[in-house]
Amino acid sequence: MEVIGIDLGTTYSAAAVVTGDGRPEILVNRDGERLTPSVVLFDNPDAVLVGTLARRSATSRPGDCVRFVKRRIGEAAPVHVGADGREYRAEEVSALLLRRLAEDAGAALGRPVRDVVITVPAYFDDARRTATRDAGRLAGLTVHRLVNEPTAAAVGYGLRSGADGHYFVYDLGGGTFDATVLRVVDGDYEVLATDGDRNLGGYDFDNLLIGYLATRIHEQGGPDVTADPVLSAELRERCEAAKHQLSTEEVAPVRLVARGRTYAFQVTRTEFEDLAAGLLYRTELLVESVMDEAQLSWRDIDRVLLVGGCTRMPMVRELMGRLTHRVPEPGVHPDEAVALGAAVIAAALTEQHPAVTVSDVTSQALGTIALDADTGQLTNFVIIPRNSPVPCRYEETFVTVQPRQSRLHASVTEGEDSDPDHVAVLHRSVLDLPPGLPDEAPIRVVMSYDADGVAHVETIDATHGRSLGAVALDRPANLDGDRLAASRAALAHLGVR
Ligand SMILES: Nc1ncnc2c1ncn2[C@@H]1O[C@H](COP(=O)(O)OP(=O)(O)OP(=O)(O)O)[C@@H](O)[C@H]1O
Ligand SMILES: [Mg+2]
């Protein structure tokens, strides 16, 4: 069986495969490109347009064009409403992207592609991972594993360099940021700690520049660009281009024609860096906190890998130089490293590449709310701490608090805080307890993460050793089995081109 690696990015996606000589290679898409813009244009009732051509339409038909869908994966609200009124969820649009990537990969390989691993930001939570796996299913693919993006990048780099030691991966992409520390020994990649922010990427840097210039246009008596979808899509294009230019030049021009008038600006790198200082600082704090979690100092770090298109910005390189006193590894391709590593992990899963093993950690703590006997307060008890190696299984025993208690409030939380108001509640239900339980009857809560980082929970009546049921995390934001099947059938009628 041949499994390919797919980097499903916020702005760009890529597919790669391990070839006969054991090296990963990017698979070129039908447009002859190594990266496919993650853009879907709903311009035709029979088939959507994906990639560069769709992206070109972003400014002319912003209403039909769906971008940055990864920022919204795992949410229930639709990301697009078609001309026929059909609503599309983020995992459905992601499925269309995945289908295009898989079809193109198949064309490049000369055989159909069904089996994939898909990468996700390390900081993605359970709902977002589940939605990503569902997107693969909706695309008719078998998703063998979800792999964390920084881990994939480290594997791709490590395979080529053969270097052992501690790696620090700073991954700033189009939509998300991850900071990860790994220990690499002889083809064994062990993640020690990871942290991140799923809403911190190039998109946010663009938004700052857009907001800044929109204000200046308004000050000069121009229209409110942000209220006009076509103008804001145009300004977004110009600002992203200026951001790229500022990575190599000190000044970038931005021009926008609005209502017959031309607005022209010269943005300097210093101006842009001042605007972006807050975003950059947020990455710095996460870098420092992940080093604390890993209990390492910079002297222990042997390799610094910069991954993601945004690490081309000089301010990122300066920040990492200042923090680490190291030169980042030159051989890392910021846009391709994740897909290449994903291909290696895909091959390792099917034993085409037995030289690589990966052990990752969970980025989210999992727990439950119970009464703290000492304080009498409802408290969040963490059962699986953050940065635990996955897959993992932890259990904790609680006791009933009332005599002849007949029901139990069960909950599953995500987050580390002991205050229930400061964690996300993934699930709440009321379980019936069997009659005849003693006072302070032990109730065991078993929580696990599978290798994809998806959570599973079971509650057990320890008196009788009987399960009170596997808690199906209701994940209101995810599709249930019936809706998944219906959506898959509906999407099958829609082609990708
Ligand atoms: N030369 C450059 N200078 C500054 N930013 C750049 C440059 N080249 C690309 N970028 C930015 O990098 C981002 C895309 O990076 P990348 O392809 O790694 O992200 P992604 O995989 O789509 O997103 P994510 O990994 O967050 O889901 C975009 O915001 C893009 O504008
Ligand atoms: Mg990426």
Short mmCIF file of C-alpha atoms and ligand atoms in Angstrom, two decimals:
data_model
loop_
_atom_site.label_atom_id
_atom_site.label_comp_id
_atom_site.label_asym_id
_atom_site.label_seq_id
_atom_site.Cartn_x
_atom_site.Cartn_y
_atom_site.Cartn_z
CA MET A 1 0.00 0.00 0.00
CA GLU A 2 1.20 3.47 -0.86
CA VAL A 3 0.32 6.31 1.53
CA ILE A 4 1.03 9.91 0.62
CA GLY A 5 1.55 12.89 2.94
CA ILE A 6 -0.67 15.96 2.65
CA ASP A 7 0.04 19.32 4.25
CA LEU A 8 -3.41 20.92 4.34
CA GLY A 9 -2.46 24.53 4.97
CA THR A 10 -4.43 27.68 5.72
CA THR A 11 -3.11 29.43 2.62
CA TYR A 12 -1.18 26.74 0.69
CA SER A 13 -1.33 22.96 0.61
CA ALA A 14 1.11 20.38 -0.72
CA ALA A 15 1.36 16.63 -1.28
CA ALA A 16 4.45 14.46 -1.16
CA VAL A 17 5.43 10.81 -1.47
CA VAL A 18 8.45 8.69 -0.64
CA THR A 19 10.02 7.42 -3.83
CA GLY A 20 11.87 4.20 -4.50
CA ASP A 21 15.16 5.49 -3.11
CA GLY A 22 13.54 6.30 0.24
CA ARG A 23 13.48 10.07 -0.25
CA PRO A 24 10.37 12.21 -0.04
CA GLU A 25 9.38 14.24 -3.08
CA ILE A 26 6.77 16.93 -3.63
CA LEU A 27 4.06 15.91 -6.13
CA VAL A 28 3.42 18.66 -8.65
CA ASN A 29 -0.26 19.61 -9.15
CA ARG A 30 -2.18 19.83 -12.45
CA ASP A 31 -1.17 23.47 -12.81
CA GLY A 32 2.48 22.43 -12.64
CA GLU A 33 2.95 23.89 -9.15
CA ARG A 34 4.51 22.45 -6.01
CA LEU A 35 2.04 24.29 -3.78
CA THR A 36 -1.72 24.53 -4.29
CA PRO A 37 -3.41 27.66 -2.91
CA SER A 38 -6.04 26.52 -0.39
CA VAL A 39 -8.80 28.38 -2.22
CA VAL A 40 -12.12 27.03 -3.52
CA LEU A 41 -14.29 28.95 -5.99
CA PHE A 42 -17.96 27.99 -6.20
CA ASP A 43 -18.54 29.20 -9.75
CA ASN A 44 -20.35 26.24 -11.28
CA PRO A 45 -23.12 23.98 -9.94
CA ASP A 46 -21.32 20.81 -11.11
CA ALA A 47 -17.71 21.41 -10.16
CA VAL A 48 -15.76 23.82 -7.99
CA LEU A 49 -12.49 25.41 -9.04
CA VAL A 50 -9.51 24.92 -6.69
CA GLY A 51 -6.04 26.46 -6.48
CA THR A 52 -4.36 29.29 -8.33
CA LEU A 53 -7.21 29.96 -10.78
CA ALA A 54 -9.66 30.09 -7.90
CA ARG A 55 -7.35 32.42 -6.03
CA ARG A 56 -7.24 34.83 -8.96
CA SER A 57 -11.00 35.18 -8.67
CA ALA A 58 -10.80 36.18 -5.02
CA THR A 59 -10.84 39.85 -5.94
CA SER A 60 -13.46 39.72 -8.70
CA ARG A 61 -15.96 37.38 -7.02
CA PRO A 62 -15.22 37.46 -3.30
CA GLY A 63 -18.69 36.11 -2.52
CA ASP A 64 -18.05 32.81 -4.35
CA CYS A 65 -14.52 32.32 -3.13
CA VAL A 66 -13.69 30.46 0.09
CA ARG A 67 -10.26 30.92 1.68
CA PHE A 68 -8.60 30.43 5.08
CA VAL A 69 -11.07 27.64 5.81
CA LYS A 70 -8.61 25.94 8.16
CA ARG A 71 -9.10 28.81 10.58
CA ARG A 72 -12.71 27.70 10.92
CA ILE A 73 -12.43 23.93 10.84
CA GLY A 74 -14.15 22.37 13.84
CA GLU A 75 -16.83 25.08 13.93
CA ALA A 76 -20.46 24.28 13.26
CA ALA A 77 -21.34 27.48 11.38
CA PRO A 78 -21.20 27.23 7.58
CA VAL A 79 -18.26 28.88 5.83
CA HIS A 80 -20.11 29.30 2.54
CA VAL A 81 -23.65 29.38 1.18
CA GLY A 82 -23.93 28.25 -2.45
CA ALA A 83 -26.08 29.94 -5.10
CA ASP A 84 -28.65 27.17 -4.55
CA GLY A 85 -28.74 27.93 -0.83
CA ARG A 86 -26.72 24.87 0.18
CA GLU A 87 -24.57 25.53 3.21
CA TYR A 88 -21.00 24.26 3.29
CA ARG A 89 -19.13 23.57 6.50
CA ALA A 90 -15.38 23.96 6.86
CA GLU A 91 -14.75 20.20 6.70
CA GLU A 92 -16.73 20.01 3.46
CA VAL A 93 -14.68 22.76 1.81
CA SER A 94 -11.53 21.10 3.17
CA ALA A 95 -12.75 17.84 1.61
CA LEU A 96 -12.91 19.54 -1.79
CA LEU A 97 -9.34 20.78 -1.32
CA LEU A 98 -8.21 17.30 -0.29
CA ARG A 99 -9.92 15.72 -3.27
CA ARG A 100 -8.13 18.08 -5.64
CA LEU A 101 -4.78 17.35 -3.94
CA ALA A 102 -5.36 13.60 -4.05
CA GLU A 103 -6.50 13.66 -7.70
CA ASP A 104 -3.44 15.67 -8.68
CA ALA A 105 -1.16 13.40 -6.68
CA GLY A 106 -2.72 10.42 -8.43
CA ALA A 107 -2.15 12.02 -11.82
CA ALA A 108 1.50 12.71 -10.93
CA LEU A 109 2.02 9.13 -9.73
CA GLY A 110 0.04 7.50 -12.52
CA ARG A 111 -2.18 5.59 -10.07
CA PRO A 112 -5.14 6.62 -7.96
CA VAL A 113 -4.45 7.89 -4.43
CA ARG A 114 -6.75 6.68 -1.65
CA ASP A 115 -4.49 6.48 1.38
CA VAL A 116 -3.13 9.57 3.09
CA VAL A 117 -1.76 11.08 6.25
CA ILE A 118 -2.78 14.68 6.83
CA THR A 119 -0.88 17.19 8.91
CA VAL A 120 -2.48 19.49 11.49
CA PRO A 121 -1.07 22.25 13.69
CA ALA A 122 0.26 20.72 16.90
CA TYR A 123 -2.00 23.06 18.83
CA PHE A 124 -5.22 21.80 17.16
CA ASP A 125 -7.68 20.50 19.72
CA ASP A 126 -9.89 17.44 19.62
CA ALA A 127 -12.77 19.01 17.65
CA ARG A 128 -10.43 20.40 14.99
CA ARG A 129 -8.61 17.08 14.63
CA THR A 130 -11.89 15.21 14.34
CA ALA A 131 -13.12 17.67 11.71
CA THR A 132 -9.88 17.27 9.74
CA ARG A 133 -10.21 13.49 9.81
CA ASP A 134 -13.84 13.88 8.70
CA ALA A 135 -12.72 16.10 5.81
CA GLY A 136 -10.51 13.24 4.62
CA ARG A 137 -13.42 10.81 4.82
CA LEU A 138 -15.71 13.20 2.98
CA ALA A 139 -13.11 13.31 0.24
CA GLY A 140 -13.32 9.52 -0.02
CA LEU A 141 -9.83 9.06 1.41
CA THR A 142 -8.53 6.74 4.10
CA VAL A 143 -6.74 8.90 6.67
CA HIS A 144 -4.12 6.67 8.25
CA ARG A 145 -2.87 9.27 10.69
CA LEU A 146 -3.08 12.91 11.60
CA VAL A 147 0.45 14.16 12.11
CA ASN A 148 1.51 17.35 13.86
CA GLU A 149 3.06 19.80 11.41
CA PRO A 150 6.22 20.68 13.39
CA THR A 151 6.89 16.98 13.99
CA ALA A 152 6.58 16.30 10.27
CA ALA A 153 8.98 19.16 9.51
CA ALA A 154 11.51 17.75 11.98
CA VAL A 155 11.27 14.28 10.45
CA GLY A 156 11.78 15.65 6.94
CA TYR A 157 14.82 17.59 8.05
CA GLY A 158 16.25 14.85 10.26
CA LEU A 159 16.01 12.22 7.56
CA ARG A 160 18.03 14.35 5.20
CA SER A 161 20.63 15.60 7.66
CA GLY A 162 20.91 12.50 9.80
CA ALA A 163 21.53 14.82 12.76
CA ASP A 164 20.68 13.67 16.27
CA GLY A 165 20.00 16.00 19.19
CA HIS A 166 17.41 18.46 20.41
CA TYR A 167 15.46 20.33 17.73
CA PHE A 168 13.47 23.48 18.22
CA VAL A 169 10.80 23.99 15.53
CA TYR A 170 9.34 27.49 15.12
CA ASP A 171 6.43 27.10 12.68
CA LEU A 172 4.67 30.30 11.61
CA GLY A 173 2.36 29.59 8.69
CA GLY A 174 -0.54 31.38 7.08
CA GLY A 175 -2.97 30.80 9.92
CA THR A 176 -1.31 29.15 12.89
CA PHE A 177 1.77 29.18 15.08
CA ASP A 178 3.40 26.18 16.76
CA ALA A 179 6.54 26.00 18.88
CA THR A 180 7.87 22.50 19.47
CA VAL A 181 10.88 20.83 21.09
CA LEU A 182 11.91 17.34 19.99
CA ARG A 183 14.63 14.89 20.93
CA VAL A 184 15.96 13.02 17.92
CA VAL A 185 17.98 9.85 18.41
CA ASP A 186 18.71 7.51 15.57
CA GLY A 187 15.52 7.99 13.58
CA ASP A 188 13.41 8.19 16.73
CA TYR A 189 11.55 11.52 17.00
CA GLU A 190 10.28 12.19 20.47
CA VAL A 191 8.32 15.39 21.03
CA LEU A 192 9.12 16.79 24.47
CA ALA A 193 6.78 19.78 24.52
CA THR A 194 4.60 21.80 22.22
CA ASP A 195 2.59 24.99 22.49
CA GLY A 196 1.02 27.35 20.05
CA ASP A 197 -1.81 29.56 18.94
CA ARG A 198 -4.21 28.43 16.24
CA ASN A 199 -5.09 32.03 15.36
CA LEU A 200 -1.68 33.49 14.79
CA GLY A 201 -0.26 33.44 11.28
CA GLY A 202 0.44 35.41 8.12
CA TYR A 203 -3.28 36.16 7.83
CA ASP A 204 -3.07 38.21 11.03
CA PHE A 205 0.02 40.09 9.83
CA ASP A 206 -1.89 40.89 6.62
CA ASN A 207 -4.89 42.08 8.63
CA LEU A 208 -2.74 44.59 10.51
CA LEU A 209 -1.46 46.10 7.30
CA ILE A 210 -4.97 46.09 5.80
CA GLY A 211 -6.39 47.86 8.85
CA TYR A 212 -3.57 50.41 8.84
CA LEU A 213 -3.97 51.31 5.17
CA ALA A 214 -7.78 51.21 5.27
CA THR A 215 -7.63 53.85 8.01
CA ARG A 216 -5.29 56.01 5.97
CA ILE A 217 -7.54 55.74 2.91
CA HIS A 218 -10.49 56.75 5.03
CA GLU A 219 -8.54 59.68 6.52
CA GLN A 220 -7.87 60.91 3.02
CA GLY A 221 -11.59 61.09 2.37
CA GLY A 222 -11.78 57.67 0.70
CA PRO A 223 -14.41 54.97 1.20
CA ASP A 224 -14.53 52.46 4.05
CA VAL A 225 -12.60 49.69 2.28
CA THR A 226 -13.39 47.12 4.95
CA ALA A 227 -17.13 47.48 4.23
CA ASP A 228 -16.66 46.70 0.52
CA PRO A 229 -15.93 43.00 -0.23
CA VAL A 230 -14.26 43.63 -3.60
CA LEU A 231 -12.09 46.49 -2.35
CA SER A 232 -11.09 44.61 0.78
CA ALA A 233 -10.16 41.52 -1.25
CA GLU A 234 -8.03 43.77 -3.49
CA LEU A 235 -6.39 45.47 -0.54
CA ARG A 236 -5.69 42.04 0.98
CA GLU A 237 -3.86 40.97 -2.19
CA ARG A 238 -1.80 44.18 -2.27
CA CYS A 239 -0.95 43.98 1.42
CA GLU A 240 0.16 40.36 1.22
CA ALA A 241 2.36 41.22 -1.76
CA ALA A 242 3.81 44.19 0.15
CA LYS A 243 4.50 41.96 3.15
CA HIS A 244 6.45 39.58 0.93
CA GLN A 245 8.40 42.44 -0.62
CA LEU A 246 9.29 43.78 2.83
CA SER A 247 11.05 40.48 3.56
CA THR A 248 13.77 41.43 1.09
CA GLU A 249 13.38 45.19 0.67
CA GLU A 250 13.12 48.16 3.00
CA VAL A 251 10.13 49.76 1.30
CA ALA A 252 7.10 48.38 -0.56
CA PRO A 253 4.54 50.35 -2.56
CA VAL A 254 0.82 49.66 -2.13
CA ARG A 255 -1.68 51.09 -4.61
CA LEU A 256 -5.42 50.82 -4.52
CA VAL A 257 -7.95 52.33 -6.90
CA ALA A 258 -11.23 53.01 -5.12
CA ARG A 259 -14.20 54.85 -6.57
CA GLY A 260 -12.10 56.29 -9.36
CA ARG A 261 -9.36 57.65 -7.14
CA THR A 262 -5.88 56.15 -6.70
CA TYR A 263 -4.46 55.79 -3.21
CA ALA A 264 -0.71 55.18 -3.16
CA PHE A 265 1.44 54.42 -0.13
CA GLN A 266 5.04 53.54 0.57
CA VAL A 267 5.16 51.13 3.50
CA THR A 268 8.56 50.75 5.15
CA ARG A 269 9.79 47.62 6.84
CA THR A 270 10.14 49.53 10.11
CA GLU A 271 6.51 50.66 9.89
CA PHE A 272 5.36 47.09 9.27
CA GLU A 273 7.54 45.73 12.08
CA ASP A 274 6.11 48.31 14.48
CA LEU A 275 2.58 47.24 13.53
CA ALA A 276 3.48 43.57 13.94
CA ALA A 277 5.48 43.84 17.17
CA GLY A 278 2.59 42.55 19.27
CA LEU A 279 2.08 39.45 17.11
CA LEU A 280 5.78 38.69 17.11
CA TYR A 281 5.89 39.08 20.88
CA ARG A 282 3.08 36.54 21.23
CA THR A 283 5.26 34.00 19.41
CA GLU A 284 8.20 34.89 21.69
CA LEU A 285 6.15 34.17 24.81
CA LEU A 286 5.11 30.78 23.42
CA VAL A 287 8.71 29.96 22.48
CA GLU A 288 9.85 30.71 26.03
CA SER A 289 7.00 28.77 27.60
CA VAL A 290 7.62 25.65 25.53
CA MET A 291 11.30 25.73 26.54
CA ASP A 292 10.17 25.88 30.19
CA GLU A 293 7.83 22.94 29.64
CA ALA A 294 10.62 20.92 28.04
CA GLN A 295 12.90 21.94 30.95
CA LEU A 296 15.70 22.83 28.59
CA SER A 297 17.88 25.86 28.10
CA TRP A 298 18.98 27.15 24.72
CA ARG A 299 22.40 25.60 25.30
CA ASP A 300 20.69 22.20 25.05
CA ILE A 301 19.18 22.95 21.64
CA ASP A 302 21.26 21.65 18.74
CA ARG A 303 19.15 22.67 15.74
CA VAL A 304 16.70 25.48 15.16
CA LEU A 305 14.26 24.83 12.32
CA LEU A 306 12.19 27.69 10.91
CA VAL A 307 9.11 26.41 9.11
CA GLY A 308 6.17 28.19 7.46
CA GLY A 309 6.19 30.97 4.88
CA CYS A 310 6.15 33.70 7.54
CA THR A 311 9.58 32.72 8.83
CA ARG A 312 10.94 34.50 5.75
CA MET A 313 10.21 37.76 7.53
CA PRO A 314 13.48 39.24 8.82
CA MET A 315 11.86 40.11 12.16
CA VAL A 316 11.27 36.40 12.82
CA ARG A 317 14.88 35.53 12.00
CA GLU A 318 16.12 38.35 14.24
CA LEU A 319 13.88 37.24 17.08
CA MET A 320 15.05 33.63 16.89
CA GLY A 321 18.68 34.68 16.53
CA ARG A 322 18.39 36.85 19.64
CA LEU A 323 16.65 34.11 21.67
CA THR A 324 18.64 31.09 20.59
CA HIS A 325 22.08 32.51 19.67
CA ARG A 326 21.99 30.05 16.84
CA VAL A 327 21.75 30.23 13.09
CA PRO A 328 18.64 28.44 11.82
CA GLU A 329 19.28 25.36 9.72
CA PRO A 330 19.67 26.50 6.13
CA GLY A 331 18.39 23.30 4.51
CA VAL A 332 14.78 23.62 5.68
CA HIS A 333 12.31 24.58 2.97
CA PRO A 334 9.74 26.70 4.81
CA ASP A 335 6.85 25.78 2.47
CA GLU A 336 7.64 22.16 1.70
CA ALA A 337 9.20 20.74 4.87
CA VAL A 338 5.86 19.71 6.41
CA ALA A 339 4.59 17.81 3.36
CA LEU A 340 7.97 16.09 2.86
CA GLY A 341 8.04 14.93 6.48
CA ALA A 342 4.42 13.81 6.27
CA ALA A 343 5.38 11.59 3.33
CA VAL A 344 8.16 10.00 5.39
CA ILE A 345 5.80 9.35 8.31
CA ALA A 346 3.23 7.94 5.87
CA ALA A 347 5.85 5.55 4.51
CA ALA A 348 6.96 4.62 8.03
CA LEU A 349 3.38 3.66 8.91
CA THR A 350 3.31 1.17 6.09
CA GLU A 351 6.84 0.01 6.86
CA GLN A 352 8.21 1.26 3.61
CA HIS A 353 10.42 3.34 5.85
CA PRO A 354 11.05 1.43 9.05
CA ALA A 355 13.97 3.68 10.00
CA VAL A 356 11.67 6.36 11.42
CA THR A 357 9.56 6.26 14.57
CA VAL A 358 7.61 9.17 15.96
CA SER A 359 6.18 9.81 19.39
CA ASP A 360 4.16 12.95 19.79
CA VAL A 361 2.45 14.70 22.67
CA THR A 362 -0.97 16.17 23.26
CA SER A 363 -1.23 19.95 23.12
CA GLN A 364 -4.39 20.10 25.24
CA ALA A 365 -5.02 19.00 28.84
CA LEU A 366 -8.15 16.88 29.34
CA GLY A 367 -10.08 16.71 32.61
CA THR A 368 -13.41 16.73 34.37
CA ILE A 369 -15.32 18.95 36.76
CA ALA A 370 -15.98 17.56 40.24
CA LEU A 371 -16.50 18.78 43.77
CA ASP A 372 -13.23 19.34 45.58
CA ALA A 373 -13.72 17.76 49.00
CA ASP A 374 -11.20 20.13 50.60
CA THR A 375 -12.70 23.38 49.39
CA GLY A 376 -16.30 22.38 48.68
CA GLN A 377 -15.92 24.10 45.30
CA LEU A 378 -16.58 22.77 41.81
CA THR A 379 -13.12 22.33 40.41
CA ASN A 380 -11.58 21.28 37.12
CA PHE A 381 -9.40 18.21 37.70
CA VAL A 382 -6.86 17.64 34.96
CA ILE A 383 -6.66 13.92 34.15
CA ILE A 384 -4.38 14.01 31.10
CA PRO A 385 -1.79 16.78 31.48
CA ARG A 386 -0.71 18.80 28.49
CA ASN A 387 2.38 17.49 26.71
CA SER A 388 1.65 13.87 27.65
CA PRO A 389 2.96 11.44 25.03
CA VAL A 390 0.17 10.09 22.78
CA PRO A 391 -1.38 7.62 22.50
CA CYS A 392 -2.04 7.63 26.24
CA ARG A 393 -4.59 6.48 28.78
CA TYR A 394 -5.04 7.99 32.22
CA GLU A 395 -7.61 7.36 34.93
CA GLU A 396 -8.74 9.08 38.09
CA THR A 397 -11.18 7.90 40.72
CA PHE A 398 -13.78 10.22 42.19
CA VAL A 399 -16.43 9.38 44.79
CA THR A 400 -20.14 10.07 44.96
CA VAL A 401 -20.97 12.89 47.34
CA GLN A 402 -24.54 12.12 48.47
CA PRO A 403 -25.94 9.04 50.16
CA ARG A 404 -27.88 6.83 47.68
CA GLN A 405 -26.82 9.10 44.90
CA SER A 406 -28.69 8.07 41.76
CA ARG A 407 -27.27 10.39 39.14
CA LEU A 408 -23.92 11.80 38.25
CA HIS A 409 -23.03 14.96 36.37
CA ALA A 410 -20.29 13.95 33.97
CA SER A 411 -18.20 16.44 32.07
CA VAL A 412 -15.12 16.51 29.90
CA THR A 413 -13.00 19.64 29.87
CA GLU A 414 -10.10 20.90 27.80
CA GLY A 415 -7.64 23.22 29.54
CA GLU A 416 -5.37 23.37 32.54
CA ASP A 417 -7.06 25.85 34.85
CA SER A 418 -8.62 24.52 38.04
CA ASP A 419 -11.43 27.08 37.66
CA PRO A 420 -14.21 25.49 35.56
CA ASP A 421 -14.99 28.93 34.08
CA HIS A 422 -11.55 29.04 32.50
CA VAL A 423 -11.63 25.78 30.58
CA ALA A 424 -13.61 24.63 27.55
CA VAL A 425 -16.33 22.10 28.36
CA LEU A 426 -16.36 19.52 25.55
CA HIS A 427 -19.12 17.43 26.98
CA ARG A 428 -21.72 17.49 29.72
CA SER A 429 -24.19 14.75 30.53
CA VAL A 430 -26.12 13.22 33.40
CA LEU A 431 -25.43 9.53 33.98
CA ASP A 432 -27.78 7.22 35.90
CA LEU A 433 -26.04 5.29 38.66
CA PRO A 434 -27.12 1.73 39.53
CA PRO A 435 -29.10 1.37 42.76
CA GLY A 436 -27.47 0.11 45.95
CA LEU A 437 -24.17 1.91 45.71
CA PRO A 438 -22.42 2.51 49.03
CA ASP A 439 -21.78 6.05 50.26
CA GLU A 440 -18.71 7.59 48.68
CA ALA A 441 -18.91 5.02 45.90
CA PRO A 442 -15.83 5.12 43.67
CA ILE A 443 -16.39 6.29 40.11
CA ARG A 444 -13.48 5.84 37.73
CA VAL A 445 -13.02 8.23 34.84
CA VAL A 446 -10.79 6.88 32.07
CA MET A 447 -9.51 9.30 29.47
CA SER A 448 -7.34 8.55 26.48
CA TYR A 449 -5.93 10.18 23.42
CA ASP A 450 -5.45 8.02 20.34
CA ALA A 451 -2.43 8.36 18.06
CA ASP A 452 -4.23 11.11 16.11
CA GLY A 453 -4.68 13.15 19.27
CA VAL A 454 -8.44 12.53 19.32
CA ALA A 455 -9.92 12.08 22.79
CA HIS A 456 -11.98 9.17 24.17
CA VAL A 457 -13.63 9.05 27.59
CA GLU A 458 -15.28 6.32 29.66
CA THR A 459 -16.88 6.40 33.12
CA ILE A 460 -16.85 3.24 35.25
CA ASP A 461 -18.80 2.27 38.37
CA ALA A 462 -15.83 0.82 40.26
CA THR A 463 -18.05 -0.85 42.88
CA HIS A 464 -19.44 -3.26 40.30
CA GLY A 465 -16.64 -2.86 37.79
CA ARG A 466 -19.22 -1.89 35.17
CA SER A 467 -18.98 0.76 32.51
CA LEU A 468 -21.47 3.59 32.77
CA GLY A 469 -20.84 4.15 29.11
CA ALA A 470 -18.23 5.51 26.85
CA VAL A 471 -18.89 9.19 26.80
CA ALA A 472 -19.47 10.02 23.17
CA LEU A 473 -17.99 13.51 23.14
CA ASP A 474 -20.97 15.24 21.58
CA ARG A 475 -18.71 17.72 19.85
CA PRO A 476 -21.65 19.81 18.72
CA ALA A 477 -19.34 21.37 16.18
CA ASN A 478 -18.59 18.06 14.44
CA LEU A 479 -20.74 16.05 12.07
CA ASP A 480 -22.34 12.86 13.39
CA GLY A 481 -22.28 9.58 11.45
CA ASP A 482 -25.55 10.16 9.56
CA ARG A 483 -24.71 13.68 8.52
CA LEU A 484 -21.23 12.59 7.50
CA ALA A 485 -22.71 9.96 5.17
CA ALA A 486 -25.25 12.42 3.75
CA SER A 487 -22.61 15.05 3.19
CA ARG A 488 -20.31 12.56 1.53
CA ALA A 489 -23.05 11.50 -0.87
CA ALA A 490 -23.87 15.12 -1.68
CA LEU A 491 -20.25 16.11 -2.25
CA ALA A 492 -19.73 13.13 -4.55
CA HIS A 493 -21.88 14.94 -7.14
CA LEU A 494 -19.60 17.95 -7.08
CA GLY A 495 -16.45 17.74 -9.18
CA VAL A 496 -13.17 19.56 -8.56
CA ARG A 497 -11.26 21.24 -11.34
N1 LIG B 1 8.56 36.11 1.47
C1 LIG B 1 7.62 36.13 2.41
N2 LIG B 1 7.62 37.10 3.35
C2 LIG B 1 6.64 37.15 4.29
N3 LIG B 1 5.64 36.28 4.38
C3 LIG B 1 5.60 35.29 3.46
C4 LIG B 1 6.57 35.16 2.45
N4 LIG B 1 6.25 34.07 1.70
C5 LIG B 1 5.13 33.56 2.21
N5 LIG B 1 4.72 34.29 3.28
C6 LIG B 1 3.52 34.10 4.08
O1 LIG B 1 3.51 32.80 4.61
C7 LIG B 1 2.16 32.38 4.79
C8 LIG B 1 1.98 31.02 4.16
O2 LIG B 1 2.85 30.15 4.77
P1 LIG B 1 2.61 28.58 4.71
O3 LIG B 1 2.39 28.16 3.32
O4 LIG B 1 3.69 27.97 5.49
O5 LIG B 1 1.26 28.52 5.53
P2 LIG B 1 0.10 27.44 5.51
O6 LIG B 1 0.68 26.09 5.49
O7 LIG B 1 -0.85 27.80 4.43
O8 LIG B 1 -0.62 27.77 6.87
P3 LIG B 1 -0.72 26.95 8.25
O9 LIG B 1 0.45 26.07 8.35
O10 LIG B 1 -0.76 28.02 9.29
O11 LIG B 1 -2.01 26.24 8.13
C9 LIG B 1 1.28 33.42 4.12
O12 LIG B 1 0.73 34.28 5.11
C10 LIG B 1 2.27 34.16 3.25
O13 LIG B 1 1.87 35.50 3.03
MG MG B 2 1.61 24.98 7.05
#
